[in-house]
XYZ file of C-alpha atoms in Angstrom:
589
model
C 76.226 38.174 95.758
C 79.967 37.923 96.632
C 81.000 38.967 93.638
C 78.881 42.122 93.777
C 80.172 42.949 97.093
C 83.548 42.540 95.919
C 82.892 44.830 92.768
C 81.482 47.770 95.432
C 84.128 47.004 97.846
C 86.629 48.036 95.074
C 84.644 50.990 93.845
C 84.647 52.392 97.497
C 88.479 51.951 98.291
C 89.705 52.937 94.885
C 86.870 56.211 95.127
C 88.193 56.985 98.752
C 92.102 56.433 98.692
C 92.981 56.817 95.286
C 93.351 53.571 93.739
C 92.879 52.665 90.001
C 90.611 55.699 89.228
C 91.069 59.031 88.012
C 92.058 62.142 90.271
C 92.054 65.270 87.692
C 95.448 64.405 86.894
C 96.207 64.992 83.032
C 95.680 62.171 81.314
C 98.928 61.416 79.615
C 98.373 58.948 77.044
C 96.331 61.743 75.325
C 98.513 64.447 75.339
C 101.628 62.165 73.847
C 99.129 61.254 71.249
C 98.425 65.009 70.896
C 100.312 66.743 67.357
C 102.559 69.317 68.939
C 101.696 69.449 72.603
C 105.951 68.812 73.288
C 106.804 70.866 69.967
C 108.046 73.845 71.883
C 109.197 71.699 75.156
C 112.539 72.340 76.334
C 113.062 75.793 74.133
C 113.916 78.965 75.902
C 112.450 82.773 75.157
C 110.664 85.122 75.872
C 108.127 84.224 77.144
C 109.934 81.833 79.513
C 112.337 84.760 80.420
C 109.956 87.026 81.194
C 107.942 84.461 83.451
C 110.712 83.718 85.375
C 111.683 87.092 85.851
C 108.117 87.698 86.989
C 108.320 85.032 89.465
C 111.850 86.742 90.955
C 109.759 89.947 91.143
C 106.898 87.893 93.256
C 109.412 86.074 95.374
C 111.868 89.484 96.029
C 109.148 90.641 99.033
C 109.553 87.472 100.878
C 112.959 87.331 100.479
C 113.341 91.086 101.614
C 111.724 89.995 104.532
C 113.775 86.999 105.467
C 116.920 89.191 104.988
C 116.152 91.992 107.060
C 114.547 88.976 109.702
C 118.131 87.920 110.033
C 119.967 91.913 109.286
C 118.248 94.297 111.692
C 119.842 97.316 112.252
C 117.926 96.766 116.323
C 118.066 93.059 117.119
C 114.555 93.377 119.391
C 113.816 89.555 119.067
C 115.411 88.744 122.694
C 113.495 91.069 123.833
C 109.882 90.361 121.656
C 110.828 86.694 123.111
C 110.741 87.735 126.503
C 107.402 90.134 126.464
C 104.837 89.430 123.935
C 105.531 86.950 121.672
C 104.212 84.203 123.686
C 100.960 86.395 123.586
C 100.573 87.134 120.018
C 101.441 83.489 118.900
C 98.984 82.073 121.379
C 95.979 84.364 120.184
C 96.896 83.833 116.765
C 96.528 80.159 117.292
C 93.834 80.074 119.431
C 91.521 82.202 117.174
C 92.671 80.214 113.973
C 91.379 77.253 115.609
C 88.307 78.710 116.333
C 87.732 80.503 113.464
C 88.706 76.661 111.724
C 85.973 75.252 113.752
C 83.530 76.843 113.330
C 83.957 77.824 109.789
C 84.211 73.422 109.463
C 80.610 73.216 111.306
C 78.398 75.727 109.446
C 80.016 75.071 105.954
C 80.441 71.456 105.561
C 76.771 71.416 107.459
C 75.134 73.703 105.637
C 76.834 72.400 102.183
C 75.863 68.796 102.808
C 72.293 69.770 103.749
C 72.118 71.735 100.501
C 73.321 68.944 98.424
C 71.395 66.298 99.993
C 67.975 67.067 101.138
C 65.181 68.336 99.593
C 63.657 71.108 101.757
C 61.442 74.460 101.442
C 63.871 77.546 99.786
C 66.690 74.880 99.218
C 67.286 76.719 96.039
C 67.892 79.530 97.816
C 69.489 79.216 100.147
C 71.832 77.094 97.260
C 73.396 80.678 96.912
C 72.326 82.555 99.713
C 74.570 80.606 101.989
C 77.676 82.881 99.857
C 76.032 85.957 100.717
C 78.992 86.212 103.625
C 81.567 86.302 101.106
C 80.392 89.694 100.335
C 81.552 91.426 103.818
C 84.666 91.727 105.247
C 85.557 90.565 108.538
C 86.495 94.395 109.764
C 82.838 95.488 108.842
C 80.944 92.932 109.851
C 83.155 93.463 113.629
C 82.037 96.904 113.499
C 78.607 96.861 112.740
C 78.209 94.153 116.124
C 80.214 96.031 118.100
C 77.695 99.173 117.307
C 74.656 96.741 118.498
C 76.189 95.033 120.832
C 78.202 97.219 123.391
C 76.719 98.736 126.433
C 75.281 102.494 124.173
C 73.928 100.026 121.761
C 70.520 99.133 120.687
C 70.419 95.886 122.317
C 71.911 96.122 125.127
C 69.841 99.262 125.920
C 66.599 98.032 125.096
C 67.337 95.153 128.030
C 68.165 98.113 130.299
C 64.796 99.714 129.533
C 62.754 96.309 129.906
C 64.069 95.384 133.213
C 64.986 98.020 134.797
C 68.719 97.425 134.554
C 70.939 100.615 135.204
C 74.377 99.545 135.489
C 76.687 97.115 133.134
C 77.133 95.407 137.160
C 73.559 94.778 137.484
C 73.612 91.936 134.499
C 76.037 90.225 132.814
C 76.238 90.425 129.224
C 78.985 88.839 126.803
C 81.912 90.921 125.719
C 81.613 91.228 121.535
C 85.650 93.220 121.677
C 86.975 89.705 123.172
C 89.077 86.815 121.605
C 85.272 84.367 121.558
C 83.774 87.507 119.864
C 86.257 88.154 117.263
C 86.469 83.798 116.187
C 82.352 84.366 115.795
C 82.787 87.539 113.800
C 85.288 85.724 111.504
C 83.258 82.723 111.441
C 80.097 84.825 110.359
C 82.084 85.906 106.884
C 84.203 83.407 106.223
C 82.744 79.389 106.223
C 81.370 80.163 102.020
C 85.220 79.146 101.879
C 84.637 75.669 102.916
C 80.984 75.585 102.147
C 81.871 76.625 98.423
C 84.336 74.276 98.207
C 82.414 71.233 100.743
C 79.720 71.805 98.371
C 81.149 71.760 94.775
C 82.811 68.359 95.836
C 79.669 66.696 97.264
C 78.244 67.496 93.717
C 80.986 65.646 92.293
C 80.264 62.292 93.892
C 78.241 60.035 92.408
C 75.483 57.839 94.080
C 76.958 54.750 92.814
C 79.380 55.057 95.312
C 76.836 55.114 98.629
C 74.597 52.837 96.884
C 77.983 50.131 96.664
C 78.324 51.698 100.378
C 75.033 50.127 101.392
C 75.039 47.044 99.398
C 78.277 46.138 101.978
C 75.619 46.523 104.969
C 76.458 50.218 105.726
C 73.789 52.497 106.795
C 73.290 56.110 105.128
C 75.323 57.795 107.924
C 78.111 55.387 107.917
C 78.442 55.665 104.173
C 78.124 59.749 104.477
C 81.176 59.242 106.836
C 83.084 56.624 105.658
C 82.999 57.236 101.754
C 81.482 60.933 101.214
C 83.454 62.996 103.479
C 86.339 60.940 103.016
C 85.918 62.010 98.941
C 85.362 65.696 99.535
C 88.448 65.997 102.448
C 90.980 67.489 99.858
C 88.813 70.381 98.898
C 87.462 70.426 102.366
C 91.169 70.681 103.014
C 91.658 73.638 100.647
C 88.675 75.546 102.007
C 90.358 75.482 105.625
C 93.469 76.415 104.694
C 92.263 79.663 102.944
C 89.835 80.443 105.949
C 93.406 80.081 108.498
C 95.624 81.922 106.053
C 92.722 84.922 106.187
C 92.900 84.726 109.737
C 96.468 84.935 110.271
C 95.878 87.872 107.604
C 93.530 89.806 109.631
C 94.414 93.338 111.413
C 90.936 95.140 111.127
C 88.867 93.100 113.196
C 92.216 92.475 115.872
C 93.051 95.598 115.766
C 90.226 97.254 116.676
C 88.967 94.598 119.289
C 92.484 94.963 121.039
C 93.298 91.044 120.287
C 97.498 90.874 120.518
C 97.902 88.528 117.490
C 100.852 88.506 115.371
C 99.326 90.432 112.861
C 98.569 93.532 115.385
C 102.254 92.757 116.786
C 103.580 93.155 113.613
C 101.985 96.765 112.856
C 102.662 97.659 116.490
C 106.391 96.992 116.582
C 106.874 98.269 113.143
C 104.993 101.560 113.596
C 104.764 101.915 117.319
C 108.026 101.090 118.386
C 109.934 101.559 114.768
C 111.533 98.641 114.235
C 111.097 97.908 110.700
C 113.932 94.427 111.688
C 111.007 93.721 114.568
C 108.547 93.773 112.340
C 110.444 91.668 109.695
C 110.987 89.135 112.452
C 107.411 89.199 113.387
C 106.347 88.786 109.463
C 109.526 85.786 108.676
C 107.226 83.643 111.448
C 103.937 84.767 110.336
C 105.566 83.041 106.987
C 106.307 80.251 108.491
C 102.769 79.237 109.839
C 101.630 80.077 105.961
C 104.188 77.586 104.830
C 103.126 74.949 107.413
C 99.402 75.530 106.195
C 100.621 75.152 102.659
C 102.370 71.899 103.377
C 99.378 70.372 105.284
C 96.791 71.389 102.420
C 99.344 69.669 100.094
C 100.155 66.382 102.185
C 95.833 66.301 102.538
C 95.460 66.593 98.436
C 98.319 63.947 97.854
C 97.323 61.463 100.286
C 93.442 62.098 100.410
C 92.590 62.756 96.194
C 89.163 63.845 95.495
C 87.439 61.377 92.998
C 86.728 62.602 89.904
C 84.544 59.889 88.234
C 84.055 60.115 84.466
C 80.995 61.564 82.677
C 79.713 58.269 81.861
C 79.880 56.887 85.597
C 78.458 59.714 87.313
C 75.094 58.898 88.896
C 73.572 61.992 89.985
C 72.773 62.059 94.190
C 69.145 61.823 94.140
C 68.174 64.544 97.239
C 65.900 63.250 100.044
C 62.528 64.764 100.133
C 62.201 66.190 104.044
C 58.739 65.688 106.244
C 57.320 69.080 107.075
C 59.244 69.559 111.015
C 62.212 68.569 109.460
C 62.139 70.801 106.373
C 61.550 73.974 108.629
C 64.478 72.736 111.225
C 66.742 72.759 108.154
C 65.217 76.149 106.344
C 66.278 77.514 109.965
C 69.592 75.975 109.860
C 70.475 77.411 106.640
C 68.598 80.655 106.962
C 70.774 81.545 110.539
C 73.929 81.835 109.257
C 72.504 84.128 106.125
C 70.967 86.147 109.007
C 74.093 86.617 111.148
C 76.401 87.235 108.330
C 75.326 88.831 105.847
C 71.291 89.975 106.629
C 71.869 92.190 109.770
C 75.194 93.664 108.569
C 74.103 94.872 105.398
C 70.094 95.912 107.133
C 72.909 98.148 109.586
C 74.519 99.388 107.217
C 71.588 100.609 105.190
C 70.350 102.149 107.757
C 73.169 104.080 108.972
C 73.750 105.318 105.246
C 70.771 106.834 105.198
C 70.981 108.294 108.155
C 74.804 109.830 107.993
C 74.313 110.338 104.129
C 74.033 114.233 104.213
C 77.128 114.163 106.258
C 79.075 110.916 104.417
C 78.444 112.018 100.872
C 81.046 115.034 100.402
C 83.630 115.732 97.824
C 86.268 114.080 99.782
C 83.876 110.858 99.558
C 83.619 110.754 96.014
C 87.272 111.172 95.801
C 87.956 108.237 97.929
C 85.354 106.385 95.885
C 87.400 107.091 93.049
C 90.699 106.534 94.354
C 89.204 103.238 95.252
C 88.395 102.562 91.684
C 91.429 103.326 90.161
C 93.694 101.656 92.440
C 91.503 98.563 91.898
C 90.907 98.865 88.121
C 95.240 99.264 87.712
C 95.544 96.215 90.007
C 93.091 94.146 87.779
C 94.334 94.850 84.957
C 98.167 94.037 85.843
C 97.331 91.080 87.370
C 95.646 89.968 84.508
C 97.960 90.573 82.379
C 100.405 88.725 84.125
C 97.997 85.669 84.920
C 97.887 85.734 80.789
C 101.668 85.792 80.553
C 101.934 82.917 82.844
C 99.263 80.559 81.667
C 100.428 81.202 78.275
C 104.128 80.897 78.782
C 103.362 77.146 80.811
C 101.307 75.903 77.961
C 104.329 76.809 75.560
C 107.302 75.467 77.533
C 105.147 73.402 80.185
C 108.795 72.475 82.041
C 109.967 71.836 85.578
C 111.754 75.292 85.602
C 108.197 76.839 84.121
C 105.855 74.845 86.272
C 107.727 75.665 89.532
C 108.245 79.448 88.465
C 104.022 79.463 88.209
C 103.781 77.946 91.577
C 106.396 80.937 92.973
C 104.713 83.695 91.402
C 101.112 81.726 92.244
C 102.501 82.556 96.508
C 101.635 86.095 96.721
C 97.777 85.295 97.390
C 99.289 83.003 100.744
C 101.286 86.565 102.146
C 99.836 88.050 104.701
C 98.970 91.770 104.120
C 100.726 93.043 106.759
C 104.064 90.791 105.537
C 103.611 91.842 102.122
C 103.561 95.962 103.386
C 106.556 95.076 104.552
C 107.618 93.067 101.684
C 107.466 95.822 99.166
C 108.172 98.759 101.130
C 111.901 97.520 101.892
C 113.287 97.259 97.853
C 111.129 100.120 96.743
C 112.803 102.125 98.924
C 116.094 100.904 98.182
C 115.546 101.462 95.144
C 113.985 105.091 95.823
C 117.389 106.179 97.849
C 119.761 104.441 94.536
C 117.195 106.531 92.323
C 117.753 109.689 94.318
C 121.040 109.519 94.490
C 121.853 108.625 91.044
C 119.803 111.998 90.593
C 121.819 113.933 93.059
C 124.971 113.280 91.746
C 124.327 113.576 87.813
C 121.915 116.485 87.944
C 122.026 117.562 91.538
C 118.272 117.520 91.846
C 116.400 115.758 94.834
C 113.652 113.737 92.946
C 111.831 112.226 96.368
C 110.080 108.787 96.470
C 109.051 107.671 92.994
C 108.224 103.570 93.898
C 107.505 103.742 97.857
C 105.366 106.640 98.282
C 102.837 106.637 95.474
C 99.933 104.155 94.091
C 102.592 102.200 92.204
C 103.399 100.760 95.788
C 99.822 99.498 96.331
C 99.385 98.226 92.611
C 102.611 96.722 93.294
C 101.299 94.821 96.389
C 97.773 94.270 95.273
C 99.108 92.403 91.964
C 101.542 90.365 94.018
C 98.877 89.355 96.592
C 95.943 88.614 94.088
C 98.368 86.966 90.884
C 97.274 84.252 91.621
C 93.487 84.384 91.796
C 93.965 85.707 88.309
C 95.876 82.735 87.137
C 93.518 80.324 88.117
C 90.372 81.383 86.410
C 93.202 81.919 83.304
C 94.367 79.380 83.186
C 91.499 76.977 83.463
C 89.649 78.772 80.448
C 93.038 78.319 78.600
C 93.312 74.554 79.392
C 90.002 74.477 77.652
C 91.438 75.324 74.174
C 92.860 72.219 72.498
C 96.323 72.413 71.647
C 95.615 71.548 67.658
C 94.241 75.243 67.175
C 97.748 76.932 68.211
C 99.227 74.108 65.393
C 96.463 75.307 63.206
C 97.629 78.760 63.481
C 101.726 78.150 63.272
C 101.093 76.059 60.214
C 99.582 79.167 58.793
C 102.864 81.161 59.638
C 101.591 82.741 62.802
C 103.820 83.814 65.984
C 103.368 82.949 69.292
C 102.272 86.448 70.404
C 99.867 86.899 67.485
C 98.291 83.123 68.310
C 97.899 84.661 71.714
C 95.859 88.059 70.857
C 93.883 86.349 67.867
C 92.859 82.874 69.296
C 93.490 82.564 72.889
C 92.094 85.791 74.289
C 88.953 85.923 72.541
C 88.165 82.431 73.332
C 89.382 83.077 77.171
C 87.155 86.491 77.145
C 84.993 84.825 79.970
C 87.307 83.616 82.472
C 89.575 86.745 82.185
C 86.582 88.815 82.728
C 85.923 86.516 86.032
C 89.519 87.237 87.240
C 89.432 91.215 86.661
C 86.272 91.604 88.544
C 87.326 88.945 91.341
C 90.787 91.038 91.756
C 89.121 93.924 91.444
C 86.628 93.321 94.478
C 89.520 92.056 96.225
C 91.441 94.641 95.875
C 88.082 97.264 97.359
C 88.123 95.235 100.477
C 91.895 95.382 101.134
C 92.879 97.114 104.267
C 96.783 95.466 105.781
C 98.541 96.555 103.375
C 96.390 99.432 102.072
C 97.199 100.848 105.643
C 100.975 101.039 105.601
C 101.454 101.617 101.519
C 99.060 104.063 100.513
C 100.569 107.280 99.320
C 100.067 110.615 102.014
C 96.538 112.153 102.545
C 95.393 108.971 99.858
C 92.152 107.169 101.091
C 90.354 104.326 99.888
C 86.854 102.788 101.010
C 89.051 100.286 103.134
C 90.952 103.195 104.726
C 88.250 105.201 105.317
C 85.794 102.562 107.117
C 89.231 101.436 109.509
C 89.461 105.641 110.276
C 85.944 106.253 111.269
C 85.316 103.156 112.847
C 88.544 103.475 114.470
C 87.115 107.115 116.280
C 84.238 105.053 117.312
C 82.449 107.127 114.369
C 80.475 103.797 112.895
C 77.827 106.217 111.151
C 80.662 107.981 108.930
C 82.069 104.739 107.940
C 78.384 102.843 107.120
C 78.439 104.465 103.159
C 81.751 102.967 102.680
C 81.497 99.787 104.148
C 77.902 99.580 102.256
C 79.930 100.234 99.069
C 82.448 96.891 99.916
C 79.733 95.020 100.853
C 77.571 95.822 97.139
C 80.546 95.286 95.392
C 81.461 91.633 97.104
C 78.613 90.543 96.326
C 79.851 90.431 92.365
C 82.027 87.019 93.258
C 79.240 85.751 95.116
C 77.049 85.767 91.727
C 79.843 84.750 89.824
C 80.833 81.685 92.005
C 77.174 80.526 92.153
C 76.499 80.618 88.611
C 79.983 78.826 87.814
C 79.093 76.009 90.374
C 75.385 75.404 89.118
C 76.378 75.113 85.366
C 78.495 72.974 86.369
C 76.293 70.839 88.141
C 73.551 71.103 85.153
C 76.746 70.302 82.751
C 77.425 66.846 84.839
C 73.848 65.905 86.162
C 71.333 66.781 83.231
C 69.302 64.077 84.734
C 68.996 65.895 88.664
């Protein structure tokens, strides 16, 4: 009996701190046995030129902003110091941590009742729970504020039931407050840590709380002690992405009148004009991504997830739930679904119908469009440089390559509002050097080619979302074993033709993943869509911020219906990638 306990105390400590077991990390006693894995280690061309040159390119808006931070024609800082920066750092952090709270309640809850218990609709609510991920945090703000103020449905149908005249004769919550906007951001964004929360809890085998219990622990001290323990790293991960959205955020500030450091950053730059201000504003904004960066790191290297091999995985056997508690967790699961994604999108349908003779106009269909291509070009760049990347680390996988990948991988960490900022300063630069080459040889004026057209926003966009189309790249090209690219030199091929005829075709599936992913994020982008977009250019983003903006929520319901259908392409994606992959590990469940 000792000797068993000894056996599952070792399991448990080397499962929950990292000891003795496998993490995901490559297993390198394979890959030195593996013919021509190193064969092209060490060598320079190309491909290694052009991704470091592409990781300059990602890395020259963040260091635009640095240097103007410290090279402002104004120095306003003293001043920003004195007045409102106090303001906009403490509602920034203040509504981070809220946002982080809550987003840690509702999806580590919901994905450990999912993953554990066996309840009426559990299926569904399996992927219903993502449905969130399909609207943005501006629209969701809107469509709450439009049922919610003192005109609204709600509040007037209270009026009309008791009586009530005035706004003094009850009190009812403000929804344009600092408490309103954590709940809206709440509302869209725990699928990040439930999606995560979730796919890790799948990971874990029952061995593990069955060793748990065999030491005298009780289900709840072994959910505590070893589970969450297991899943904190991508728990970790999922947080950090829901903060650095947060700090990202200007629709649903902006139009609640929150000072954060994202609104102080628009309002210095185009209120006041002080592009240094706002480069000041952005370098700090930087440096709270960095710090979230290096805390998601230190979690992951101290706290590993446990990745347990195929043959010691013991599928988690869900407990079946008594009748009371089945509906107590159906309601659980079902509120969040309601809040989040049920009554925004039942709004929105409604108020597209009802606006549609006046919302569906020429001008419409134009934005629609311009919404298309902008997202279609920014999809297809980034792919194509998630492709060059993947493909250029798996040929010369060296320090210099891996840490270039990790630069270029930053852009998706930039705020929007940073990255406006980013790109506008060398584009324009480059615009004037442009112009005046052109004045001097030819003494034409040739205007803004870079700064003041779509190449701006593709620009951005593929900067910001590089790295979501490196990941799903990159993990369909880890898939191919490195024989088949010595099968194909042996045969006399080049790199480049190894790439088009045997890595793309067999990658077809996750680099379709990554153009529609970019491509939905790029519909739902509004920062730096705001400041970049060419003169009189519109997209669906724009157009909701304008109308809702004018208090005009009817106008903007078509568009913001048209984000929300189109976000819900990841959701379908992420759900079907997460339950192959838990029929691919537990064909027994």
């Amino acid at each position: 009996m000792k000797k068993d306990q000894n056996s599952a105390k070792r399991m448990l400590t080397s499962a929950t701190y990292g000891g003795g077991l496998s993490f995901g990390r490559e297993d390198t006693s394979v890959i030195l046995e593996t013919p021509g894995y190193f064969a092209t280690k060490g060598k320079f061309s190309a491909w290694t030129i052009s991704a470091c040159l592409l990781a300059f390119i990602v890395l020259l808006p963040l260091l635009s902003v640095v240097l103007l931070a410290f090279t402002p024609e104004e120095n306003i800082w003293p001043h920003l110091m004195r007045t409102v920066l106090g303001s906009y750092i403490f509602n920034t952090l203040v509504l981070m941590a809220g946002v982080g709270a809550g987003t840690l309640i509702i999806g580590v809850g919901t994905a450990w009742i999912v993953t554990h218990y066996d309840f009426h609709f559990r299926n569904l609510f399996n992927w219903g729970l993502l449905l969130p991920f399909a609207v943005p945090a501006y629209v969701i703000a809107y469509v709450y504020t439009d049922l919610l103020e003192f005109a609204g449905p709600l509040q007037t149908l209270l009026r009309d039931t008791f009586g009530w005249q005035y706004a003094s004769d009850y009190y009812f919550p403000a929804i344009r407050s600092l408490p309103g906007a954590m709940i809206m951001m709440t509302l869209v964004m725990y699928p990040y840590v439930y999606l995560l929360a979730r796919a890790a809890f799948l990971e874990q085998s029952a061995s593990l709380s069955e060793a748990a219990q065999s030491l005298g622990k009780s289900k709840r001290s072994s959910a505590f002690k070893v589970a969450l323990p297991m899943a904190r790293p991508a728990i970790a991960v999922g947080l950090s992405l829901v903060l650095m959205e947060t700090l990202n955020d200007y629709g649903t500030v902006d139009y609640f009148a929150i000072p954060t450091l994202s609104a102080g950053l628009y309002d210095v730059w185009l209120g006041m004009g002080n592009l240094g201000g706002g480069a000041q504003i952005a370098t700090l904004m930087l440096i709270f991504v960095m710090m979230l960066i290096g805390l998601e790191k230190t979690s992951r290297r101290h706290h590993q997830s446990f990745q347990p091999g195929a043959s010691r995985l013991k599928p988690m056997a869900r407990k079946k739930l008594s009748t009371g508690a089945s509906i107590a967790m159906s309601a659980l699961c079902f509120l969040p679904i309601l809040l989040g994604f049920l009554v925004p999108a039942i709004v929105l349908v409604h108020l597209a119908v009802l606006y549609f003779d006046v919302s569906w106009s020429d001008r419409f269909q134009q934005i629609v469009w311009n919404s298309i291509k902008l997202s279609t070009l920014a999809a297809l760049s980034a792919v194509s440089l998630g492709i060059l990347l993947s493909y250029s680390k798996r040929l010369h996988p060296s320090r210099w390559m891996k840490n270039g990948v990790s630069i270029a991988s930053l852009g998706y960490a930039i705020p929007g509002a940073v990255l406006a900022i980013g790109v506008i300063i060398p584009l324009s630069k480059i615009d004037h050097a442009l112009n005046a080459v052109a004045q001097s040889l030819f003494n034409i004026n040739i205007g803004l080619l870079l700064s003041g057209t779509v190449f701006a926003l593709v620009f951005a966009y593929t900067v910001r979302f590089l790295a979501v189309a490196y990941g799903s790249i990159n993990a369909s090209m880890t898939k191919i074993s490195p024989h088949m690219d010595d099968a194909a030199r042996s045969l006399g091929h080049s790199s480049g033709k190894i790439l088009r005829k045997v890595h793309i075709p067999l990658m077809r599936g996750g680099i379709l993943t990554a153009a529609l992913v970019v491509f939905v994020d790029c519909m739902k982008e509004l920062p730096a869509t705001l400041v970049l977009r060419p003169f009189n250019f519109d997209t669906l983003a724009t157009n909701v911020y304008q109308f809702a903006s004018d208090e005009l929520i009817g106008r903007s319901a078509l568009s913001a219906l048209l984000i929300v259908v189109v976000g819900l392409i990841p959701v379908i994606l992420l759900s079907t990638t997460i339950d192959k992959s838990r029929d691919t590990r537990c064909p027994e469940d």
